[in-house]
Each structure stands twice: as structure tokens, then as C-alpha cells.
Short mmCIF file of C-alpha atoms and ligand atoms in Angstrom, two decimals:
data_model
loop_
_atom_site.label_atom_id
_atom_site.label_comp_id
_atom_site.label_asym_id
_atom_site.label_seq_id
_atom_site.Cartn_x
_atom_site.Cartn_y
_atom_site.Cartn_z
CA MET A 1 -130.47 77.48 43.57
CA ALA A 2 -126.99 78.69 42.57
CA LYS A 3 -126.21 77.03 39.27
CA PRO A 4 -122.90 75.28 40.22
CA ASP A 5 -124.81 73.60 43.08
CA LEU A 6 -127.31 72.27 40.59
CA MET A 7 -124.65 70.26 38.78
CA GLU A 8 -123.31 68.80 42.01
CA ARG A 9 -126.80 67.86 43.11
CA VAL A 10 -127.67 66.17 39.85
CA VAL A 11 -124.41 64.20 39.91
CA ASN A 12 -125.06 63.12 43.52
CA LEU A 13 -128.65 62.17 42.83
CA SER A 14 -127.52 60.17 39.79
CA LYS A 15 -125.13 58.15 41.94
CA ARG A 16 -127.51 57.76 44.89
CA ARG A 17 -130.53 56.66 42.87
CA GLY A 18 -128.83 54.41 40.31
CA LEU A 19 -128.84 56.67 37.26
CA VAL A 20 -125.14 57.05 36.52
CA PHE A 21 -122.08 55.52 38.20
CA PRO A 22 -118.41 56.28 37.58
CA SER A 23 -117.15 53.48 35.33
CA SER A 24 -114.83 50.85 36.86
CA GLU A 25 -115.42 52.51 40.21
CA ILE A 26 -113.92 49.73 42.33
CA TYR A 27 -110.64 50.42 40.51
CA GLY A 28 -110.90 54.14 41.17
CA GLY A 29 -112.88 55.04 38.05
CA PHE A 30 -111.56 55.51 34.52
CA ARG A 31 -111.13 59.01 33.07
CA SER A 32 -114.53 60.45 32.30
CA THR A 33 -116.28 57.19 31.53
CA TRP A 34 -119.66 56.49 33.06
CA ASP A 35 -122.01 53.55 33.46
CA TYR A 36 -125.80 53.81 33.42
CA GLY A 37 -127.50 52.08 36.35
CA PRO A 38 -130.97 50.50 36.57
CA VAL A 39 -132.77 53.87 36.58
CA GLY A 40 -130.37 55.66 34.20
CA VAL A 41 -130.64 52.99 31.54
CA LEU A 42 -134.41 53.48 31.49
CA LEU A 43 -134.11 57.24 31.16
CA LYS A 44 -131.55 56.96 28.37
CA ARG A 45 -133.69 54.43 26.49
CA ASN A 46 -136.67 56.73 26.79
CA VAL A 47 -134.62 59.63 25.41
CA LYS A 48 -133.56 57.51 22.44
CA ASP A 49 -137.10 56.17 21.95
CA ALA A 50 -138.55 59.69 22.02
CA TRP A 51 -136.04 60.74 19.36
CA TRP A 52 -136.71 57.67 17.20
CA ARG A 53 -140.45 58.14 17.50
CA THR A 54 -140.27 61.76 16.35
CA MET A 55 -137.62 61.25 13.69
CA VAL A 56 -138.68 57.90 12.21
CA GLN A 57 -142.00 56.52 13.42
CA LEU A 58 -144.09 59.66 13.06
CA ARG A 59 -142.72 60.55 9.60
CA ASP A 60 -143.06 58.87 6.26
CA ASP A 61 -139.90 60.45 4.83
CA VAL A 62 -137.31 58.95 7.23
CA VAL A 63 -136.10 55.36 7.58
CA GLY A 64 -133.68 53.81 10.07
CA LEU A 65 -130.29 52.11 9.89
CA ASP A 66 -127.90 50.35 12.27
CA ALA A 67 -124.42 50.25 10.72
CA ALA A 68 -121.21 48.73 12.08
CA ILE A 69 -118.85 50.70 14.31
CA LEU A 70 -115.78 49.40 12.45
CA MET A 71 -115.72 50.44 8.81
CA HIS A 72 -113.31 50.28 5.88
CA PRO A 73 -110.41 52.64 6.71
CA ARG A 74 -110.83 54.39 3.34
CA VAL A 75 -114.18 55.70 4.62
CA TRP A 76 -112.33 58.01 7.00
CA GLU A 77 -109.95 59.20 4.30
CA ALA A 78 -112.87 59.99 2.01
CA SER A 79 -114.81 61.72 4.78
CA GLY A 80 -111.84 63.95 5.60
CA HIS A 81 -111.55 62.68 9.17
CA VAL A 82 -108.02 61.26 8.82
CA GLN A 83 -106.80 64.62 7.61
CA ALA A 84 -109.05 67.13 9.32
CA PHE A 85 -110.88 65.71 12.36
CA THR A 86 -108.53 67.45 14.74
CA ASP A 87 -108.64 69.81 17.69
CA PRO A 88 -105.90 72.31 18.49
CA LEU A 89 -103.93 71.10 21.50
CA VAL A 90 -101.73 73.20 23.81
CA ASP A 91 -99.60 72.17 26.80
CA CYS A 92 -99.03 74.30 29.88
CA ARG A 93 -95.22 74.48 30.26
CA ASN A 94 -95.64 75.00 33.99
CA CYS A 95 -97.96 72.15 35.11
CA LYS A 96 -97.84 70.00 31.91
CA GLU A 97 -101.64 69.79 31.66
CA ARG A 98 -103.16 69.72 28.14
CA PHE A 99 -106.03 71.83 26.89
CA ARG A 100 -108.03 72.54 23.78
CA ALA A 101 -106.71 75.85 22.48
CA ASP A 102 -110.24 76.95 21.53
CA HIS A 103 -111.52 76.33 25.08
CA LEU A 104 -108.99 78.48 27.00
CA PRO A 105 -110.20 81.37 29.16
CA GLU A 106 -109.77 84.87 27.73
CA SER A 107 -107.39 85.81 30.54
CA GLY A 108 -104.77 83.48 29.01
CA ALA A 109 -104.15 81.91 32.43
CA CYS A 110 -103.81 78.13 32.74
CA PRO A 111 -107.14 76.74 34.07
CA ASN A 112 -105.19 74.20 36.14
CA CYS A 113 -102.26 76.07 37.75
CA GLY A 114 -103.07 79.71 36.93
CA ALA A 115 -99.71 80.37 35.22
CA LYS A 116 -99.90 83.13 32.59
CA GLY A 117 -98.41 82.92 29.11
CA SER A 118 -97.27 79.36 29.76
CA PHE A 119 -98.85 77.65 26.77
CA THR A 120 -96.98 75.99 23.93
CA GLU A 121 -97.94 76.67 20.30
CA ALA A 122 -101.12 74.83 19.31
CA ARG A 123 -100.65 71.48 17.55
CA ARG A 124 -103.35 69.60 15.65
CA PHE A 125 -104.46 66.43 17.43
CA ASN A 126 -106.60 63.82 15.64
CA LEU A 127 -109.54 62.71 17.74
CA MET A 128 -110.10 59.31 16.16
CA PHE A 129 -109.30 56.20 18.19
CA GLU A 130 -107.10 53.92 16.17
CA THR A 131 -107.04 50.16 16.54
CA HIS A 132 -105.82 47.13 14.61
CA VAL A 133 -107.99 44.45 13.09
CA GLY A 134 -106.58 40.93 13.23
CA PRO A 135 -103.42 39.62 14.91
CA VAL A 136 -100.85 41.77 13.07
CA GLU A 137 -100.39 45.36 14.11
CA ASP A 138 -99.11 46.89 10.90
CA ASP A 139 -100.24 49.80 8.73
CA ALA A 140 -102.43 47.53 6.63
CA SER A 141 -104.51 46.48 9.66
CA VAL A 142 -105.37 49.97 10.96
CA ALA A 143 -109.05 50.61 11.66
CA TYR A 144 -110.81 53.40 13.49
CA LEU A 145 -113.61 53.45 16.02
CA ARG A 146 -116.19 55.66 14.30
CA PRO A 147 -116.27 59.24 15.63
CA GLU A 148 -119.79 59.74 14.20
CA THR A 149 -122.46 57.42 12.82
CA ALA A 150 -123.09 59.60 9.75
CA GLN A 151 -120.54 57.85 7.52
CA GLY A 152 -122.35 54.52 7.98
CA ILE A 153 -125.36 56.29 6.50
CA PHE A 154 -123.51 57.83 3.54
CA VAL A 155 -121.85 54.58 2.47
CA ASN A 156 -125.28 52.88 2.61
CA PHE A 157 -127.03 55.65 0.68
CA LEU A 158 -127.62 53.49 -2.41
CA ASN A 159 -128.57 50.36 -0.44
CA VAL A 160 -131.16 52.23 1.59
CA GLN A 161 -132.46 54.43 -1.21
CA THR A 162 -133.04 51.53 -3.59
CA THR A 163 -134.51 49.10 -1.04
CA SER A 164 -136.82 51.66 0.62
CA ARG A 165 -137.63 53.33 -2.73
CA LYS A 166 -137.49 56.76 -1.08
CA LYS A 167 -136.95 59.86 -3.17
CA PRO A 168 -135.34 63.09 -1.98
CA PRO A 169 -136.32 64.75 0.23
CA PHE A 170 -135.87 61.79 2.57
CA GLY A 171 -133.76 60.92 5.58
CA ILE A 172 -131.86 58.05 7.16
CA ALA A 173 -131.68 57.97 10.97
CA GLN A 174 -129.29 56.09 13.19
CA ILE A 175 -128.51 55.78 16.89
CA GLY A 176 -125.21 54.29 17.99
CA LYS A 177 -121.95 54.55 19.86
CA ALA A 178 -119.29 56.97 18.70
CA PHE A 179 -115.77 57.49 20.03
CA ARG A 180 -113.62 60.60 20.18
CA ASN A 181 -110.31 60.88 21.95
CA GLU A 182 -111.31 64.22 23.48
CA ILE A 183 -108.47 66.32 24.88
CA THR A 184 -110.56 67.63 27.75
CA PRO A 185 -113.55 65.46 28.52
CA GLY A 186 -115.58 66.48 31.55
CA ASN A 187 -118.68 67.98 33.09
CA PHE A 188 -120.06 64.54 33.95
CA ILE A 189 -121.74 62.98 30.87
CA PHE A 190 -121.56 66.23 28.83
CA ARG A 191 -118.27 65.38 27.11
CA THR A 192 -116.94 61.82 27.20
CA ARG A 193 -114.68 59.79 24.94
CA GLU A 194 -117.34 57.16 24.32
CA PHE A 195 -120.89 58.36 23.78
CA GLU A 196 -124.07 57.59 21.93
CA VAL A 197 -125.16 59.80 19.11
CA MET A 198 -128.55 60.16 17.39
CA GLU A 199 -128.05 61.36 13.84
CA MET A 200 -130.28 61.84 10.85
CA GLU A 201 -128.99 62.59 7.35
CA TYR A 202 -131.68 64.27 5.26
CA PHE A 203 -131.04 64.11 1.49
CA VAL A 204 -132.51 66.92 -0.61
CA PRO A 205 -132.21 68.39 -4.11
CA PRO A 206 -129.22 70.82 -4.07
CA GLU A 207 -131.26 74.00 -4.41
CA ASP A 208 -133.46 73.04 -1.42
CA GLY A 209 -130.58 72.72 1.08
CA PRO A 210 -130.95 76.13 2.76
CA ARG A 211 -134.72 75.73 3.18
CA TRP A 212 -134.45 72.31 4.78
CA TYR A 213 -131.61 73.50 6.99
CA GLU A 214 -133.92 76.17 8.42
CA TYR A 215 -136.70 73.63 8.77
CA TRP A 216 -134.58 71.17 10.79
CA CYS A 217 -133.20 73.89 13.08
CA GLN A 218 -136.77 74.79 14.05
CA GLU A 219 -138.02 71.19 14.25
CA ARG A 220 -135.23 70.14 16.58
CA LEU A 221 -135.68 73.17 18.81
CA ARG A 222 -139.37 72.34 19.08
CA TRP A 223 -138.59 68.73 20.07
CA PHE A 224 -136.73 69.82 23.20
CA MET A 225 -139.49 72.21 24.21
CA ASP A 226 -142.19 69.61 23.61
CA LEU A 227 -140.36 67.31 26.02
CA GLY A 228 -140.24 69.93 28.73
CA ILE A 229 -137.09 72.04 28.38
CA PRO A 230 -138.15 75.66 29.02
CA GLU A 231 -137.82 77.97 26.04
CA ASP A 232 -135.54 80.38 27.92
CA GLU A 233 -133.01 77.59 28.55
CA LEU A 234 -132.57 76.99 24.82
CA ARG A 235 -131.17 79.09 22.00
CA LEU A 236 -130.06 78.66 18.41
CA ARG A 237 -126.53 79.89 17.68
CA PRO A 238 -125.32 79.98 14.05
CA HIS A 239 -121.59 79.21 13.71
CA ASP A 240 -119.18 81.91 12.58
CA PRO A 241 -117.58 81.07 9.22
CA ASP A 242 -114.22 80.22 10.91
CA GLU A 243 -115.92 77.71 13.22
CA LEU A 244 -117.46 75.62 10.44
CA SER A 245 -116.44 71.97 10.04
CA HIS A 246 -114.51 71.00 6.94
CA TYR A 247 -117.69 69.72 5.25
CA SER A 248 -120.25 72.39 6.11
CA THR A 249 -121.60 75.61 4.57
CA GLY A 250 -123.87 76.31 7.50
CA THR A 251 -124.16 74.95 11.04
CA SER A 252 -126.19 76.05 14.03
CA ASP A 253 -125.83 74.79 17.54
CA ILE A 254 -128.92 74.33 19.61
CA GLU A 255 -127.51 75.50 22.92
CA PHE A 256 -128.71 74.78 26.44
CA ALA A 257 -128.15 76.88 29.56
CA TYR A 258 -125.90 74.46 31.47
CA PRO A 259 -124.93 75.38 35.03
CA TRP A 260 -121.55 76.56 33.68
CA GLY A 261 -123.10 78.65 30.88
CA TRP A 262 -124.46 78.25 27.36
CA GLY A 263 -123.10 75.22 25.53
CA GLU A 264 -123.86 72.93 22.60
CA LEU A 265 -126.67 70.46 22.98
CA GLU A 266 -127.27 69.53 19.35
CA GLY A 267 -125.68 70.52 16.05
CA VAL A 268 -127.66 71.06 12.85
CA ALA A 269 -125.37 71.16 9.81
CA ASN A 270 -125.75 71.72 6.09
CA ARG A 271 -123.16 69.18 4.87
CA THR A 272 -123.92 69.98 1.20
CA ASP A 273 -122.96 67.21 -1.25
CA TYR A 274 -119.52 66.89 0.37
CA ASP A 275 -119.84 63.36 1.78
CA LEU A 276 -121.61 61.68 -1.14
CA ARG A 277 -119.28 63.37 -3.61
CA ARG A 278 -116.16 62.27 -1.74
CA HIS A 279 -117.41 58.69 -1.32
CA SER A 280 -118.21 58.61 -5.05
CA GLU A 281 -114.64 59.69 -5.78
CA TYR A 282 -112.94 57.35 -3.32
CA SER A 283 -115.07 54.25 -3.93
CA GLY A 284 -115.58 54.66 -7.65
CA GLN A 285 -119.34 54.08 -7.13
CA ASP A 286 -121.77 56.62 -8.51
CA LEU A 287 -123.76 57.93 -5.53
CA SER A 288 -125.84 60.40 -7.50
CA TYR A 289 -129.61 60.25 -7.74
CA TYR A 290 -131.61 60.20 -10.96
CA ASP A 291 -134.81 62.20 -10.66
CA GLN A 292 -137.11 60.62 -13.21
CA ASP A 293 -139.83 63.26 -13.07
CA ALA A 294 -137.42 66.11 -13.82
CA ASP A 295 -135.14 63.94 -15.94
CA ARG A 296 -131.99 65.09 -14.19
CA ARG A 297 -129.20 63.52 -12.17
CA TYR A 298 -127.72 65.20 -9.09
CA ILE A 299 -125.79 64.47 -5.91
CA PRO A 300 -128.20 65.21 -3.07
CA HIS A 301 -127.30 67.79 -0.44
CA VAL A 302 -127.50 66.69 3.17
CA ILE A 303 -128.91 68.36 6.26
CA GLU A 304 -127.84 66.69 9.49
CA PRO A 305 -129.28 67.13 12.98
CA ALA A 306 -126.86 65.34 15.38
CA LEU A 307 -127.46 64.97 19.09
CA GLY A 308 -125.65 63.06 21.84
CA ALA A 309 -128.02 60.82 23.80
CA ASP A 310 -125.91 61.22 26.95
CA ARG A 311 -125.63 64.99 26.64
CA CYS A 312 -129.33 65.20 25.92
CA MET A 313 -130.13 63.12 29.00
CA LEU A 314 -128.02 65.51 31.08
CA ALA A 315 -129.97 68.50 29.75
CA PHE A 316 -133.29 66.82 30.58
CA LEU A 317 -132.03 66.01 34.09
CA LEU A 318 -130.81 69.55 34.72
CA ALA A 319 -134.04 71.08 33.44
CA ALA A 320 -136.16 68.67 35.48
CA TYR A 321 -134.34 68.96 38.81
CA HIS A 322 -136.36 70.86 41.41
CA GLU A 323 -136.26 71.35 45.13
CA GLU A 324 -139.24 72.71 47.03
CA GLU A 325 -140.51 73.00 50.57
CA VAL A 326 -143.50 70.94 51.57
CA ARG A 327 -144.80 71.37 55.11
CA GLY A 328 -141.39 72.50 56.35
CA GLU A 329 -139.51 69.68 54.65
CA LYS A 330 -137.34 69.73 51.54
CA ARG A 331 -138.73 67.76 48.62
CA THR A 332 -136.46 66.92 45.67
CA LEU A 333 -138.13 65.95 42.45
CA LEU A 334 -137.42 65.45 38.77
CA ARG A 335 -140.23 67.05 36.78
CA LEU A 336 -139.55 64.81 33.80
CA ASP A 337 -142.08 64.49 31.01
CA PRO A 338 -143.93 61.16 31.53
CA ARG A 339 -142.57 59.99 28.16
CA LEU A 340 -139.04 60.27 29.55
CA ALA A 341 -139.57 59.24 33.19
CA PRO A 342 -137.59 56.04 33.94
CA VAL A 343 -140.46 54.53 35.92
CA ALA A 344 -143.97 55.47 34.83
CA VAL A 345 -145.88 54.08 37.80
CA ALA A 346 -144.80 52.96 41.27
CA VAL A 347 -146.99 50.46 43.08
CA LEU A 348 -146.80 50.89 46.83
CA PRO A 349 -148.60 48.79 49.44
CA LEU A 350 -149.30 51.16 52.34
CA SER A 351 -147.29 48.92 54.63
CA ARG A 352 -145.66 45.52 54.49
CA ASN A 353 -148.63 43.37 55.29
CA GLU A 354 -149.69 39.89 54.29
CA ARG A 355 -153.19 41.06 53.31
CA LEU A 356 -152.01 44.04 51.24
CA ASN A 357 -149.14 42.32 49.50
CA PRO A 358 -151.16 39.97 47.24
CA VAL A 359 -153.31 42.89 46.05
CA ALA A 360 -150.22 45.02 45.40
CA HIS A 361 -148.81 42.17 43.30
CA GLU A 362 -152.10 41.82 41.46
CA VAL A 363 -152.08 45.56 40.64
CA ALA A 364 -148.41 45.36 39.59
CA ASP A 365 -149.13 42.43 37.25
CA LEU A 366 -152.05 44.32 35.76
CA LEU A 367 -149.89 47.38 34.98
CA ARG A 368 -146.60 45.72 34.02
CA PRO A 369 -147.44 44.94 30.36
CA ARG A 370 -148.40 48.60 29.72
CA PHE A 371 -146.01 50.63 31.86
CA MET A 372 -142.54 50.46 33.34
CA ILE A 373 -143.40 49.95 36.99
CA ASP A 374 -141.58 49.68 40.30
CA LEU A 375 -143.13 47.67 43.12
CA ASP A 376 -141.71 49.04 46.36
CA ASP A 377 -142.70 47.99 49.86
CA ALA A 378 -139.54 48.95 51.79
CA GLY A 379 -139.82 51.75 54.38
CA SER A 380 -142.46 54.27 55.36
CA ILE A 381 -144.89 55.42 52.68
CA GLY A 382 -143.60 59.02 52.95
CA ARG A 383 -140.03 57.88 52.34
CA ARG A 384 -141.15 55.82 49.34
CA TYR A 385 -143.01 58.77 47.80
CA ARG A 386 -139.85 60.85 48.17
CA ARG A 387 -137.71 58.16 46.53
CA GLN A 388 -140.08 58.05 43.57
CA ASP A 389 -140.18 61.87 43.34
CA GLU A 390 -136.39 61.89 43.18
CA VAL A 391 -136.33 59.73 40.05
CA GLY A 392 -139.29 61.53 38.50
CA THR A 393 -141.98 58.81 38.70
CA PRO A 394 -145.13 60.64 37.51
CA ARG A 395 -147.71 58.49 39.35
CA CYS A 396 -147.68 56.41 42.54
CA VAL A 397 -150.45 53.87 43.10
CA THR A 398 -151.04 53.05 46.74
CA VAL A 399 -152.80 49.92 47.90
CA ASP A 400 -154.27 50.47 51.39
CA PHE A 401 -156.65 48.66 53.75
CA ASP A 402 -159.72 50.24 52.14
CA THR A 403 -158.63 48.60 48.88
CA LEU A 404 -159.47 45.25 50.40
CA ASP A 405 -163.12 46.36 50.68
CA ASP A 406 -163.67 48.78 47.80
CA ARG A 407 -161.25 47.39 45.16
CA ALA A 408 -159.94 50.93 44.57
CA VAL A 409 -156.46 52.45 44.91
CA THR A 410 -155.04 55.93 45.49
CA VAL A 411 -153.23 57.51 42.54
CA ARG A 412 -150.82 60.28 43.54
CA ASP A 413 -149.59 62.92 41.10
CA ARG A 414 -145.84 63.67 41.38
CA ASP A 415 -146.04 67.41 40.68
CA SER A 416 -149.20 68.51 42.47
CA MET A 417 -149.15 65.66 45.04
CA SER A 418 -152.93 65.52 44.64
CA GLN A 419 -154.54 62.12 45.12
CA ASP A 420 -157.43 60.41 43.28
CA ARG A 421 -159.28 57.28 44.26
CA VAL A 422 -159.55 54.98 41.21
CA PRO A 423 -161.20 51.52 40.93
CA ILE A 424 -158.67 48.82 40.03
CA ASP A 425 -160.68 47.80 36.97
CA LYS A 426 -160.41 51.36 35.59
CA LEU A 427 -156.77 51.85 36.56
CA VAL A 428 -155.06 51.01 33.25
CA GLN A 429 -157.35 53.31 31.31
CA HIS A 430 -157.01 56.09 33.92
CA LEU A 431 -153.21 55.95 33.84
CA GLU A 432 -153.06 55.70 30.05
CA GLU A 433 -155.12 58.86 29.76
CA GLN A 434 -153.01 60.71 32.30
CA LEU A 435 -149.61 59.63 31.05
CA SER A 436 -150.07 59.91 27.29
CA ALA A 437 -148.83 63.11 25.67
P1 ATP B 501 -117.74 70.14 20.42
O1 ATP B 501 -117.49 71.40 19.62
O2 ATP B 501 -118.46 70.38 21.73
O3 ATP B 501 -116.55 69.24 20.56
P2 ATP B 501 -118.87 69.06 18.05
O4 ATP B 501 -119.36 70.31 17.41
O5 ATP B 501 -117.62 68.42 17.58
O6 ATP B 501 -118.80 69.27 19.62
P3 ATP B 501 -120.73 67.39 16.74
O7 ATP B 501 -119.72 66.74 15.88
O8 ATP B 501 -121.65 68.40 16.15
O9 ATP B 501 -120.03 68.00 18.03
O10 ATP B 501 -121.53 66.25 17.49
C1 ATP B 501 -122.93 66.18 17.48
C2 ATP B 501 -123.47 66.05 18.88
O11 ATP B 501 -122.90 64.90 19.52
C3 ATP B 501 -123.14 67.19 19.81
O12 ATP B 501 -124.07 68.24 19.65
C4 ATP B 501 -123.27 66.56 21.15
O13 ATP B 501 -124.63 66.46 21.56
C5 ATP B 501 -122.75 65.16 20.90
N1 ATP B 501 -121.34 65.03 21.26
C6 ATP B 501 -120.27 65.38 20.52
N2 ATP B 501 -119.12 65.09 21.16
C7 ATP B 501 -119.49 64.53 22.34
C8 ATP B 501 -118.76 64.02 23.45
N3 ATP B 501 -117.43 63.99 23.46
N4 ATP B 501 -119.45 63.52 24.50
C9 ATP B 501 -120.80 63.52 24.49
N5 ATP B 501 -121.54 63.99 23.48
C10 ATP B 501 -120.90 64.49 22.42
#
């Protein structure tokens, strides 16, 4: 499939099957904002759960946090965001459109109207959304919507470290909404002004920073592959020195082969001691760590893997989307890893029938506490299989007339379409074996 078509197909499928809708659609939509529908919300939760499981649950050196979106305005002065969280902005003098200067095509032509040499000088544009807290809109009431969750972690470093009694190397993980007034949002849920980010700040002794930076680059790359993104659609790209953020000595992007070319999926940054040092200075609180064993005090260095949940979901969708021909007919399917699939098991009575329905409900009730299920009895069985394939449901369980006699059901595999006959009293165990990693 030509790659630009792939994007269009994934966007269409997302709308048609209840994954992602344009936000405020009945009012004509609202500038690159999107809403997650009944199927999309399940996929996104599974993406976040898979991340949390790997980053927190399966490790004994990482704990979680859920900090507020609104923070003391001094946080963003200390972090450098008020001064330096900017993108270079240019206007096209011909069509008046605005662009990020670092995203312009090499030809120098305006991507909107094609005019050459029409751009103004670049100006710095701060990406933070500003708001006012309380009824008076003066300078004293200014607050920002957080552009990253990391600062909530840094300002809680002491709270978390002392209550969890963790010692470096250890990490604090957080998932939450972030806001950036992007100059050019777009490409569906790839770049939006409101998004969810999954970040982990890993605190290490200063001399160990480079080693842990390498470690996290490899760990994160492995995570995507483990969840089904092919190796040749991923690559690690170290930033050039002039690309580095104001706080970083080393950053690598984990890039994905999007339909429009290679682009950032996740960033892994060595933030050094920048954030803790600055917050120590600005707050007057000592955020250093005393290492009893070595009898020395230091400000930990920080390695940060940061990944957008929405962007990550897009990458999984693009990698999973397949079309194939089955007996002369086109079949569309999402080959999602079962850990990510929105619905794990569909329960399908062969036809709408008053003898089959009670058994289908009985099977559904049996499975519901263990799996996300969808009980669907509308339309022909072939059509229902295709609907489930389209949202990536790994197994379909069909209740047919033989079930009434033999108390067994047919379990159909999404990818191979092979079918097994399984007794109802062995069904939970059978599915658990098949769907666990
Ligand atoms: P870019 O250079 O593309 O603007 P960035 O380098 O500023 O991105 P980071 O600050 O490293 O991005 O953000 C960490 C991760 O958060 C990104 O790798 C991406 O997955 C996600 N992300 C960042 N900005 C957005 C956005 N506007 N919409 C959706 N996801 C985003």
C-alpha cells in the first residue's frame, strides 16, 4: 500500500469504528483536537497500562506519581520554560500562514501557497498556554498549563524519595495531560495542542548518567518491538548539538517510519542535574541527596524517557494496519498485540435466536471479569468477524447450535482465521493461555 494511503485509511477506520473523532465535530471541529471513542479509549488505556506495567510494576526501582496540572508559576521560571520553551515562528508574507522555521522544506517555498522567499525573519514563540487563577486577570494571577509532566516530578523529588525510601538509581514515573500551543499541529493525533505524556525521571549518581542514558535508549526501543512494531520501522537518532534542549547534554529520538517519513516517537534525554539544581536555587530548598554508604552529597543526574500516549497509539495503529485478500474479498485487520487490542474477545451467537442468546450471555458473563469483551449479535456472522478484525480483536468466540448439545464453542484466531472447538468450562483457561504474552 502506498504510504500516504495508509494514513488516510487509518484516519477513516478510526472514525468509522469509534476510535478517534474530530473534537466538537457538530460545530465543525476545533483545530487539531480529537476525542477518543468507545474503542479508542480502550486502546489508549491499554497503551498507558502497558507502559506503566513495564516502567513501574515490573521494576523495583521505579515508583509512580500523579501531580497537578497547574503548578506554582515560579516552577516554569526555574525550569527555563518561561525563557526558553520556544519555537522559531515565521509568517509567509504572501498567504499569511505561520510555520515553524525548523520544519520548512529545503526548497524554501511556502508549504501552503508555494511562494518562494516570502518568509519573515524567525521570531521566538513561547509554547506554554497561559491562564489566570482566580477572578482577577493581572500579572500576579498568571499560571501555565504544564507543557510536560516532568516538573511535577522534580518538585516532588524530596517527598517521593523520603517516603518511598528509594536510593539512586531510582525513577519516578507519571502519565498525564500536557499542553503546548504548537504553531503547526497536524498529522491526526501525531501533534496536537493537548496530549497525554508518559514520562519517567530516573535519578542517578552524576558519573553514571551516560551509562544509564544508553541503557534507557535500548530499553525503550525494546519496548516498542516487544509490543509488535517491526524493527525496521524504528530507529534511534542522536540529536545534533545545536538541536539539544536548554537542559540536555544528550538526547536521542526513537523514530518511527510514519507514512510521511521518519519522525519522533519518543525522546530519551540526559537532563543532567539541571532541573534539581535550578529548583534548589529558585525554591531555596536543598534537593541534593546524601549517600550514606559513600558519605557524600550530590545532586542526582536525570535520564528521562518521554513518550506521548497519543503519538504512540498512532504508531501502533499504523504498524498494525493490514489489508489482505481472502477468497477474493478484501479483509482489513489490525494486527495489534493482544495486550493492546481494545477488545480481547468478541462473543458472537451464530444468529439472533432465542435458544442461542441465553448461552451467548452466559459465555459473555463468564468471560467479562477476565477480559474486555464485546457481545455482538447484529448482522451476518461474516460481517461481524470483519468488524472485529478491523478493531484488532484477537479472538472471536462463536456460540452455534451444536453448542446447545456439546457445551463447546468455536474460537477463531484473528490473524490465521483458524478455528478451535473449546468446551465452555475450559474457555477461560484456553483464552488466558492464548492471550497472555
Ligand atoms: P517536537 O520536536 O516534535 O516538537 P519535542 O522534542 O519537543 O517534539 P519532547 O519534549 O521530547 O518533544 O516530548 C516528548 C514526547 O511527547 C514526544 O516524543 C512525543 O511522543 C510527545 N509529544 C510532544 N509534543 C507533542 C504534541 N504536540 N502532540 C502529541 N505528542 C507530543
